[in-house]
PDB file of C-alpha atoms in Angstrom:
ATOM      1  CA  UNK A   1     -11.740  12.502  21.684  1.00  0.00           C
ATOM      2  CA  UNK A   2     -14.086   9.955  23.004  1.00  0.00           C
ATOM      3  CA  UNK A   3     -12.116   6.946  24.427  1.00  0.00           C
ATOM      4  CA  UNK A   4     -12.680   3.777  22.515  1.00  0.00           C
ATOM      5  CA  UNK A   5     -11.908   0.557  24.446  1.00  0.00           C
ATOM      6  CA  UNK A   6     -10.851  -2.716  22.822  1.00  0.00           C
ATOM      7  CA  UNK A   7     -14.069  -4.250  24.043  1.00  0.00           C
ATOM      8  CA  UNK A   8     -15.951  -1.600  22.190  1.00  0.00           C
ATOM      9  CA  UNK A   9     -14.083  -2.234  19.024  1.00  0.00           C
ATOM     10  CA  UNK A  10     -14.778  -5.918  18.885  1.00  0.00           C
ATOM     11  CA  UNK A  11     -18.510  -5.918  18.319  1.00  0.00           C
ATOM     12  CA  UNK A  12     -18.926  -9.565  18.550  1.00  0.00           C
ATOM     13  CA  UNK A  13     -22.732  -9.490  18.485  1.00  0.00           C
ATOM     14  CA  UNK A  14     -22.472  -8.367  14.879  1.00  0.00           C
ATOM     15  CA  UNK A  15     -20.143 -11.035  13.685  1.00  0.00           C
ATOM     16  CA  UNK A  16     -22.608 -13.818  13.747  1.00  0.00           C
ATOM     17  CA  UNK A  17     -25.361 -11.903  12.184  1.00  0.00           C
ATOM     18  CA  UNK A  18     -24.035 -10.650   8.848  1.00  0.00           C
ATOM     19  CA  UNK A  19     -21.806 -12.669   6.450  1.00  0.00           C
ATOM     20  CA  UNK A  20     -19.292 -10.520   4.504  1.00  0.00           C
ATOM     21  CA  UNK A  21     -17.884 -13.011   2.150  1.00  0.00           C
ATOM     22  CA  UNK A  22     -19.613 -14.716  -0.741  1.00  0.00           C
ATOM     23  CA  UNK A  23     -18.515 -16.811  -3.656  1.00  0.00           C
ATOM     24  CA  UNK A  24     -19.166 -16.184  -7.322  1.00  0.00           C
ATOM     25  CA  UNK A  25     -17.625 -14.993 -10.655  1.00  0.00           C
ATOM     26  CA  UNK A  26     -18.686 -12.241 -12.768  1.00  0.00           C
ATOM     27  CA  UNK A  27     -17.180 -10.382 -15.760  1.00  0.00           C
ATOM     28  CA  UNK A  28     -15.689  -7.898 -13.283  1.00  0.00           C
ATOM     29  CA  UNK A  29     -13.732 -10.625 -11.467  1.00  0.00           C
ATOM     30  CA  UNK A  30     -14.461 -13.045  -8.642  1.00  0.00           C
ATOM     31  CA  UNK A  31     -16.409 -11.606  -5.884  1.00  0.00           C
ATOM     32  CA  UNK A  32     -14.547 -12.371  -2.626  1.00  0.00           C
ATOM     33  CA  UNK A  33     -16.452  -9.925  -0.243  1.00  0.00           C
ATOM     34  CA  UNK A  34     -19.914  -8.459  -0.511  1.00  0.00           C
ATOM     35  CA  UNK A  35     -22.401  -6.547   1.763  1.00  0.00           C
ATOM     36  CA  UNK A  36     -19.825  -3.839   2.520  1.00  0.00           C
ATOM     37  CA  UNK A  37     -20.756  -0.210   3.059  1.00  0.00           C
ATOM     38  CA  UNK A  38     -18.855   1.985   0.538  1.00  0.00           C
ATOM     39  CA  UNK A  39     -15.536   0.138   0.825  1.00  0.00           C
ATOM     40  CA  UNK A  40     -12.536   2.278   0.104  1.00  0.00           C
ATOM     41  CA  UNK A  41      -9.049   1.447   1.530  1.00  0.00           C
ATOM     42  CA  UNK A  42      -7.727  -2.076   1.978  1.00  0.00           C
ATOM     43  CA  UNK A  43      -4.735  -3.555   3.441  1.00  0.00           C
ATOM     44  CA  UNK A  44      -3.314  -6.993   4.490  1.00  0.00           C
ATOM     45  CA  UNK A  45      -1.666  -7.473   7.887  1.00  0.00           C
ATOM     46  CA  UNK A  46       1.411  -9.736   8.475  1.00  0.00           C
ATOM     47  CA  UNK A  47      -0.789 -12.762   8.599  1.00  0.00           C
ATOM     48  CA  UNK A  48      -2.233 -12.073   5.255  1.00  0.00           C
ATOM     49  CA  UNK A  49      -5.694 -11.061   6.566  1.00  0.00           C
ATOM     50  CA  UNK A  50      -7.658  -8.500   4.695  1.00  0.00           C
ATOM     51  CA  UNK A  51      -8.800  -5.332   6.386  1.00  0.00           C
ATOM     52  CA  UNK A  52     -11.386  -2.980   4.684  1.00  0.00           C
ATOM     53  CA  UNK A  53     -12.323   0.531   5.406  1.00  0.00           C
ATOM     54  CA  UNK A  54     -16.134   0.878   5.287  1.00  0.00           C
ATOM     55  CA  UNK A  55     -16.561   4.478   4.591  1.00  0.00           C
ATOM     56  CA  UNK A  56     -20.429   4.344   4.721  1.00  0.00           C
ATOM     57  CA  UNK A  57     -20.392   2.789   8.220  1.00  0.00           C
ATOM     58  CA  UNK A  58     -17.590   4.636   9.984  1.00  0.00           C
ATOM     59  CA  UNK A  59     -15.608   1.443  10.685  1.00  0.00           C
ATOM     60  CA  UNK A  60     -12.763  -0.772   9.594  1.00  0.00           C
ATOM     61  CA  UNK A  61     -13.323  -4.480   9.447  1.00  0.00           C
ATOM     62  CA  UNK A  62     -11.081  -7.541   9.315  1.00  0.00           C
ATOM     63  CA  UNK A  63     -12.575 -10.327   7.113  1.00  0.00           C
ATOM     64  CA  UNK A  64     -11.797 -13.908   8.019  1.00  0.00           C
ATOM     65  CA  UNK A  65     -12.083 -16.927   5.793  1.00  0.00           C
ATOM     66  CA  UNK A  66     -15.214 -18.263   7.341  1.00  0.00           C
ATOM     67  CA  UNK A  67     -17.562 -15.624   5.693  1.00  0.00           C
ATOM     68  CA  UNK A  68     -18.016 -13.303   8.650  1.00  0.00           C
ATOM     69  CA  UNK A  69     -16.535 -10.105   9.981  1.00  0.00           C
ATOM     70  CA  UNK A  70     -13.879 -11.140  12.616  1.00  0.00           C
ATOM     71  CA  UNK A  71     -12.948  -7.767  13.983  1.00  0.00           C
ATOM     72  CA  UNK A  72     -14.594  -4.279  13.942  1.00  0.00           C
ATOM     73  CA  UNK A  73     -12.642  -1.035  14.570  1.00  0.00           C
ATOM     74  CA  UNK A  74     -15.274   1.759  15.214  1.00  0.00           C
ATOM     75  CA  UNK A  75     -15.048   5.430  15.905  1.00  0.00           C
ATOM     76  CA  UNK A  76     -13.419   6.796  12.664  1.00  0.00           C
ATOM     77  CA  UNK A  77     -15.353   9.354  10.598  1.00  0.00           C
ATOM     78  CA  UNK A  78     -15.468   8.034   7.084  1.00  0.00           C
ATOM     79  CA  UNK A  79     -12.319   5.847   7.101  1.00  0.00           C
ATOM     80  CA  UNK A  80     -10.585   5.967   3.755  1.00  0.00           C
ATOM     81  CA  UNK A  81      -6.944   4.914   3.301  1.00  0.00           C
ATOM     82  CA  UNK A  82      -5.411   2.043   5.336  1.00  0.00           C
ATOM     83  CA  UNK A  83      -1.800   0.802   5.809  1.00  0.00           C
ATOM     84  CA  UNK A  84       0.212  -1.440   8.120  1.00  0.00           C
ATOM     85  CA  UNK A  85       3.708  -0.750   9.264  1.00  0.00           C
ATOM     86  CA  UNK A  86       6.405  -3.282  10.117  1.00  0.00           C
ATOM     87  CA  UNK A  87       5.293  -3.447  13.746  1.00  0.00           C
ATOM     88  CA  UNK A  88       1.804  -4.394  12.921  1.00  0.00           C
ATOM     89  CA  UNK A  89       0.132  -1.000  13.648  1.00  0.00           C
ATOM     90  CA  UNK A  90      -2.822  -0.291  11.448  1.00  0.00           C
ATOM     91  CA  UNK A  91      -2.913   3.261  10.157  1.00  0.00           C
ATOM     92  CA  UNK A  92      -6.314   4.816   9.027  1.00  0.00           C
ATOM     93  CA  UNK A  93      -7.202   8.159   7.543  1.00  0.00           C
ATOM     94  CA  UNK A  94     -10.401   9.716   8.874  1.00  0.00           C
ATOM     95  CA  UNK A  95     -11.614  11.685   5.880  1.00  0.00           C
ATOM     96  CA  UNK A  96     -14.541  13.357   7.745  1.00  0.00           C
ATOM     97  CA  UNK A  97     -12.657  14.436  10.754  1.00  0.00           C
ATOM     98  CA  UNK A  98      -9.211  15.272   9.400  1.00  0.00           C
ATOM     99  CA  UNK A  99      -7.399  12.793  11.494  1.00  0.00           C
ATOM    100  CA  UNK A 100      -4.863  10.018  11.123  1.00  0.00           C
ATOM    101  CA  UNK A 101      -5.437   7.112  13.540  1.00  0.00           C
ATOM    102  CA  UNK A 102      -3.366   4.272  14.751  1.00  0.00           C
ATOM    103  CA  UNK A 103      -4.774   1.011  15.997  1.00  0.00           C
ATOM    104  CA  UNK A 104      -3.351  -2.056  17.628  1.00  0.00           C
ATOM    105  CA  UNK A 105      -5.215  -4.899  19.547  1.00  0.00           C
ATOM    106  CA  UNK A 106      -3.178  -4.096  22.645  1.00  0.00           C
ATOM    107  CA  UNK A 107      -3.727  -0.255  22.712  1.00  0.00           C
ATOM    108  CA  UNK A 108      -6.912   0.115  20.760  1.00  0.00           C
ATOM    109  CA  UNK A 109      -7.564   3.216  18.692  1.00  0.00           C
ATOM    110  CA  UNK A 110      -5.666   6.553  19.180  1.00  0.00           C
ATOM    111  CA  UNK A 111      -5.304   9.760  17.213  1.00  0.00           C
ATOM    112  CA  UNK A 112      -1.774  10.205  15.692  1.00  0.00           C
ATOM    113  CA  UNK A 113      -2.382  13.554  13.953  1.00  0.00           C
ATOM    114  CA  UNK A 114      -5.191  16.058  13.525  1.00  0.00           C
ATOM    115  CA  UNK A 115      -6.093  19.013  11.600  1.00  0.00           C
ATOM    116  CA  UNK A 116      -5.665  17.636   8.064  1.00  0.00           C
ATOM    117  CA  UNK A 117      -8.083  18.443   5.243  1.00  0.00           C
ATOM    118  CA  UNK A 118      -9.961  15.324   4.183  1.00  0.00           C
ATOM    119  CA  UNK A 119      -6.948  12.822   4.367  1.00  0.00           C
ATOM    120  CA  UNK A 120      -7.538  10.033   1.970  1.00  0.00           C
ATOM    121  CA  UNK A 121      -5.078   7.456   0.823  1.00  0.00           C
ATOM    122  CA  UNK A 122      -2.172   6.227   2.954  1.00  0.00           C
ATOM    123  CA  UNK A 123       1.108   4.429   2.151  1.00  0.00           C
ATOM    124  CA  UNK A 124       3.794   3.088   4.507  1.00  0.00           C
ATOM    125  CA  UNK A 125       7.187   1.773   3.890  1.00  0.00           C
ATOM    126  CA  UNK A 126      10.517   1.686   5.773  1.00  0.00           C
ATOM    127  CA  UNK A 127      11.953   4.146   3.117  1.00  0.00           C
ATOM    128  CA  UNK A 128       9.073   6.582   3.104  1.00  0.00           C
ATOM    129  CA  UNK A 129       7.482   6.347   6.534  1.00  0.00           C
ATOM    130  CA  UNK A 130       3.836   7.093   6.625  1.00  0.00           C
ATOM    131  CA  UNK A 131       2.495   9.182   3.613  1.00  0.00           C
ATOM    132  CA  UNK A 132      -1.013  10.620   3.423  1.00  0.00           C
ATOM    133  CA  UNK A 133      -2.795  12.242   0.576  1.00  0.00           C
ATOM    134  CA  UNK A 134      -4.239  15.433   2.095  1.00  0.00           C
ATOM    135  CA  UNK A 135      -7.033  15.870  -0.428  1.00  0.00           C
ATOM    136  CA  UNK A 136      -8.459  19.240   0.039  1.00  0.00           C
ATOM    137  CA  UNK A 137      -5.136  20.893   0.725  1.00  0.00           C
ATOM    138  CA  UNK A 138      -3.690  19.589  -2.498  1.00  0.00           C
ATOM    139  CA  UNK A 139      -0.704  18.036  -0.578  1.00  0.00           C
ATOM    140  CA  UNK A 140       1.148  14.879  -0.056  1.00  0.00           C
ATOM    141  CA  UNK A 141       2.400  14.766   3.645  1.00  0.00           C
ATOM    142  CA  UNK A 142       4.592  12.645   5.668  1.00  0.00           C
ATOM    143  CA  UNK A 143       3.334  11.951   9.283  1.00  0.00           C
ATOM    144  CA  UNK A 144       6.054  11.335  11.968  1.00  0.00           C
ATOM    145  CA  UNK A 145       5.643   8.990  14.868  1.00  0.00           C
ATOM    146  CA  UNK A 146       5.125  11.891  17.067  1.00  0.00           C
ATOM    147  CA  UNK A 147       2.225  13.254  14.895  1.00  0.00           C
ATOM    148  CA  UNK A 148       4.084  16.080  13.304  1.00  0.00           C
ATOM    149  CA  UNK A 149       3.786  16.384   9.489  1.00  0.00           C
ATOM    150  CA  UNK A 150       5.947  17.435   6.672  1.00  0.00           C
ATOM    151  CA  UNK A 151       4.643  18.490   3.200  1.00  0.00           C
ATOM    152  CA  UNK A 152       6.462  16.238   0.669  1.00  0.00           C
ATOM    153  CA  UNK A 153       4.665  17.734  -2.424  1.00  0.00           C
ATOM    154  CA  UNK A 154       2.036  20.357  -3.077  1.00  0.00           C
ATOM    155  CA  UNK A 155      -0.143  21.688  -5.789  1.00  0.00           C
ATOM    156  CA  UNK A 156      -1.948  18.528  -6.651  1.00  0.00           C
ATOM    157  CA  UNK A 157      -5.551  18.495  -7.741  1.00  0.00           C
ATOM    158  CA  UNK A 158      -7.468  16.559  -5.021  1.00  0.00           C
ATOM    159  CA  UNK A 159      -4.833  13.901  -4.314  1.00  0.00           C
ATOM    160  CA  UNK A 160      -6.523  10.768  -2.937  1.00  0.00           C
ATOM    161  CA  UNK A 161      -3.856   7.977  -3.379  1.00  0.00           C
ATOM    162  CA  UNK A 162      -0.170   7.432  -3.147  1.00  0.00           C
ATOM    163  CA  UNK A 163       2.390   4.711  -3.708  1.00  0.00           C
ATOM    164  CA  UNK A 164       6.190   4.494  -3.826  1.00  0.00           C
ATOM    165  CA  UNK A 165       8.021   3.918  -7.195  1.00  0.00           C
ATOM    166  CA  UNK A 166      11.046   1.795  -7.733  1.00  0.00           C
ATOM    167  CA  UNK A 167      13.324   4.909  -8.353  1.00  0.00           C
ATOM    168  CA  UNK A 168      12.417   6.270  -4.826  1.00  0.00           C
ATOM    169  CA  UNK A 169       9.780   8.738  -6.035  1.00  0.00           C
ATOM    170  CA  UNK A 170       6.084   8.473  -5.550  1.00  0.00           C
ATOM    171  CA  UNK A 171       2.953   8.417  -7.583  1.00  0.00           C
ATOM    172  CA  UNK A 172      -0.130  10.357  -6.514  1.00  0.00           C
ATOM    173  CA  UNK A 173      -3.619   9.660  -7.918  1.00  0.00           C
ATOM    174  CA  UNK A 174      -5.641  12.866  -8.144  1.00  0.00           C
ATOM    175  CA  UNK A 175      -9.459  12.842  -8.166  1.00  0.00           C
ATOM    176  CA  UNK A 176      -9.276  16.145  -9.897  1.00  0.00           C
ATOM    177  CA  UNK A 177      -8.092  14.375 -13.158  1.00  0.00           C
ATOM    178  CA  UNK A 178      -4.408  13.334 -13.179  1.00  0.00           C
ATOM    179  CA  UNK A 179      -1.800  10.852 -11.860  1.00  0.00           C
ATOM    180  CA  UNK A 180       1.301  12.925 -10.640  1.00  0.00           C
ATOM    181  CA  UNK A 181       4.683  11.365 -10.745  1.00  0.00           C
ATOM    182  CA  UNK A 182       6.953  12.918  -8.108  1.00  0.00           C
ATOM    183  CA  UNK A 183      10.675  12.310  -8.640  1.00  0.00           C
ATOM    184  CA  UNK A 184      13.038  11.831  -5.712  1.00  0.00           C
ATOM    185  CA  UNK A 185      14.202  15.450  -6.146  1.00  0.00           C
ATOM    186  CA  UNK A 186      10.545  16.763  -5.775  1.00  0.00           C
ATOM    187  CA  UNK A 187       9.989  17.446  -9.447  1.00  0.00           C
ATOM    188  CA  UNK A 188       6.367  16.709 -10.540  1.00  0.00           C
ATOM    189  CA  UNK A 189       5.191  15.422 -13.744  1.00  0.00           C
ATOM    190  CA  UNK A 190       1.344  15.422 -14.134  1.00  0.00           C
ATOM    191  CA  UNK A 191      -0.147  12.844 -16.362  1.00  0.00           C
ATOM    192  CA  UNK A 192      -3.678  13.950 -17.431  1.00  0.00           C
ATOM    193  CA  UNK A 193      -6.337  11.371 -16.747  1.00  0.00           C
ATOM    194  CA  UNK A 194      -8.272  11.858 -19.918  1.00  0.00           C
ATOM    195  CA  UNK A 195      -5.220  11.331 -22.181  1.00  0.00           C
ATOM    196  CA  UNK A 196      -4.772   7.941 -20.479  1.00  0.00           C
ATOM    197  CA  UNK A 197      -8.356   6.970 -20.916  1.00  0.00           C
ATOM    198  CA  UNK A 198      -9.176   7.551 -17.161  1.00  0.00           C
ATOM    199  CA  UNK A 199     -11.865   9.629 -15.604  1.00  0.00           C
ATOM    200  CA  UNK A 200     -11.368  10.034 -11.914  1.00  0.00           C
ATOM    201  CA  UNK A 201      -8.312   8.351 -10.447  1.00  0.00           C
ATOM    202  CA  UNK A 202      -9.198   7.003  -7.059  1.00  0.00           C
ATOM    203  CA  UNK A 203      -7.587   6.046  -3.696  1.00  0.00           C
ATOM    204  CA  UNK A 204      -6.314   2.782  -5.169  1.00  0.00           C
ATOM    205  CA  UNK A 205      -2.935   2.983  -6.716  1.00  0.00           C
ATOM    206  CA  UNK A 206      -0.139   0.411  -6.563  1.00  0.00           C
ATOM    207  CA  UNK A 207       3.379   0.219  -8.161  1.00  0.00           C
ATOM    208  CA  UNK A 208       3.583  -2.202 -10.922  1.00  0.00           C
ATOM    209  CA  UNK A 209       7.164  -2.771 -11.975  1.00  0.00           C
ATOM    210  CA  UNK A 210       9.751  -0.081 -12.430  1.00  0.00           C
ATOM    211  CA  UNK A 211       7.868   2.215 -14.774  1.00  0.00           C
ATOM    212  CA  UNK A 212       4.158   1.894 -14.237  1.00  0.00           C
ATOM    213  CA  UNK A 213       1.277   1.940 -11.734  1.00  0.00           C
ATOM    214  CA  UNK A 214      -2.092   0.306 -11.369  1.00  0.00           C
ATOM    215  CA  UNK A 215      -4.873   2.857 -10.869  1.00  0.00           C
ATOM    216  CA  UNK A 216      -8.433   2.387  -9.693  1.00  0.00           C
ATOM    217  CA  UNK A 217     -10.579   4.717 -11.882  1.00  0.00           C
ATOM    218  CA  UNK A 218     -13.878   5.759 -10.279  1.00  0.00           C
ATOM    219  CA  UNK A 219     -15.273   6.016 -13.759  1.00  0.00           C
ATOM    220  CA  UNK A 220     -15.480   2.283 -13.820  1.00  0.00           C
ATOM    221  CA  UNK A 221     -12.251   0.498 -14.406  1.00  0.00           C
ATOM    222  CA  UNK A 222      -8.695  -0.403 -13.416  1.00  0.00           C
ATOM    223  CA  UNK A 223      -5.799   0.569 -15.644  1.00  0.00           C
ATOM    224  CA  UNK A 224      -2.015   0.213 -15.944  1.00  0.00           C
ATOM    225  CA  UNK A 225      -0.350   3.692 -16.410  1.00  0.00           C
ATOM    226  CA  UNK A 226       3.141   4.076 -17.559  1.00  0.00           C
ATOM    227  CA  UNK A 227       5.557   6.809 -16.616  1.00  0.00           C
ATOM    228  CA  UNK A 228       5.179   8.504 -20.032  1.00  0.00           C
ATOM    229  CA  UNK A 229       1.354   8.366 -19.785  1.00  0.00           C
ATOM    230  CA  UNK A 230       0.611   5.296 -21.877  1.00  0.00           C
ATOM    231  CA  UNK A 231      -2.244   3.240 -20.493  1.00  0.00           C
ATOM    232  CA  UNK A 232      -3.821  -0.171 -20.734  1.00  0.00           C
ATOM    233  CA  UNK A 233      -7.334  -0.818 -19.366  1.00  0.00           C
ATOM    234  CA  UNK A 234      -7.267  -4.077 -17.385  1.00  0.00           C
ATOM    235  CA  UNK A 235     -10.801  -4.126 -16.080  1.00  0.00           C
ATOM    236  CA  UNK A 236     -14.020  -2.074 -17.014  1.00  0.00           C
ATOM    237  CA  UNK A 237     -17.626  -1.977 -16.167  1.00  0.00           C
ATOM    238  CA  UNK A 238     -17.049  -2.012 -12.406  1.00  0.00           C
ATOM    239  CA  UNK A 239     -19.309  -0.098  -9.978  1.00  0.00           C
ATOM    240  CA  UNK A 240     -17.278   2.956  -8.975  1.00  0.00           C
ATOM    241  CA  UNK A 241     -13.919   1.163  -8.207  1.00  0.00           C
ATOM    242  CA  UNK A 242     -12.109   3.070  -5.507  1.00  0.00           C
ATOM    243  CA  UNK A 243      -9.550   0.894  -3.564  1.00  0.00           C
ATOM    244  CA  UNK A 244      -6.807  -1.550  -4.677  1.00  0.00           C
ATOM    245  CA  UNK A 245      -4.667  -3.912  -2.855  1.00  0.00           C
ATOM    246  CA  UNK A 246      -2.249  -6.753  -3.812  1.00  0.00           C
ATOM    247  CA  UNK A 247      -3.227  -9.985  -2.030  1.00  0.00           C
ATOM    248  CA  UNK A 248      -0.571 -12.370  -0.577  1.00  0.00           C
ATOM    249  CA  UNK A 249      -1.166 -14.705  -3.451  1.00  0.00           C
ATOM    250  CA  UNK A 250      -0.435 -11.992  -6.084  1.00  0.00           C
ATOM    251  CA  UNK A 251      -4.097 -11.206  -7.011  1.00  0.00           C
ATOM    252  CA  UNK A 252      -5.239  -7.691  -7.371  1.00  0.00           C
ATOM    253  CA  UNK A 253      -8.207  -6.803  -5.282  1.00  0.00           C
ATOM    254  CA  UNK A 254     -10.572  -3.884  -6.124  1.00  0.00           C
ATOM    255  CA  UNK A 255     -12.992  -2.298  -3.707  1.00  0.00           C
ATOM    256  CA  UNK A 256     -16.109  -1.197  -5.568  1.00  0.00           C
ATOM    257  CA  UNK A 257     -17.886   1.590  -3.910  1.00  0.00           C
ATOM    258  CA  UNK A 258     -21.088   1.378  -5.899  1.00  0.00           C
ATOM    259  CA  UNK A 259     -22.027  -2.306  -5.089  1.00  0.00           C
ATOM    260  CA  UNK A 260     -20.171  -2.731  -1.819  1.00  0.00           C
ATOM    261  CA  UNK A 261     -17.930  -5.603  -3.017  1.00  0.00           C
ATOM    262  CA  UNK A 262     -14.443  -6.557  -3.123  1.00  0.00           C
ATOM    263  CA  UNK A 263     -13.381  -8.380  -6.271  1.00  0.00           C
ATOM    264  CA  UNK A 264     -10.228 -10.344  -7.196  1.00  0.00           C
ATOM    265  CA  UNK A 265      -9.378  -9.363 -10.713  1.00  0.00           C
ATOM    266  CA  UNK A 266      -8.086 -12.056 -13.274  1.00  0.00           C
ATOM    267  CA  UNK A 267      -4.159 -12.380 -13.085  1.00  0.00           C
ATOM    268  CA  UNK A 268      -3.782 -11.696 -16.821  1.00  0.00           C
ATOM    269  CA  UNK A 269      -2.294  -8.332 -17.293  1.00  0.00           C
ATOM    270  CA  UNK A 270      -1.234  -7.755 -13.725  1.00  0.00           C
TER     271      UNK A 270
END
């Protein structure tokens, strides 16, 4: 792999030239970031700062509160899911090159694991470790700190997102048309997307209470989906929503691929 130095990651010449944040309110929620290139995964670091994977630009950016990109991590082929661990390491899925990356300001960018098949969404917690939706293999895998991987669940239809549930199981959003609830014992219950009013569940999936999840639907909305398949549409008319994140203030942020924005959805219903 080509070595990427920290100096190469911080492309300071770009920071002054292109604002990333704008103000404004539309029916789809407050626009808090715009001008992004096919934003997908989002994650907040321990300082509450927002990082966004720009799939269309092969980079991850940190957005500051002054309207400009504050840091740029380059060298990842079509970055998709993002996650931070307790030590502050940023994990990123390289969809195009089948790799899982780790990045810190001190060490720069390194490859943790390779040979995956279009890895997409990521999730990290103390209980689960690092989970990755291995899209084209139909698997949910756990990536160990040494780069080895373990298949947690298989047989999913294009899994693209993952989150942990309150009972210790996980929920997997599948672009192929379902949200799969994986129990702690490994049993899988597949909730068909169409029955819940969804079209193409995307990378963004968040636990919402004990028995439901929030799902970004690439068909245009965001929905709350219960364990039994009941659904409530919370936002609609968005331009290909893909990513979801819960901001430190509790707002739900949605990354919309189609218009290159990040929006804060109204608090009602979330």
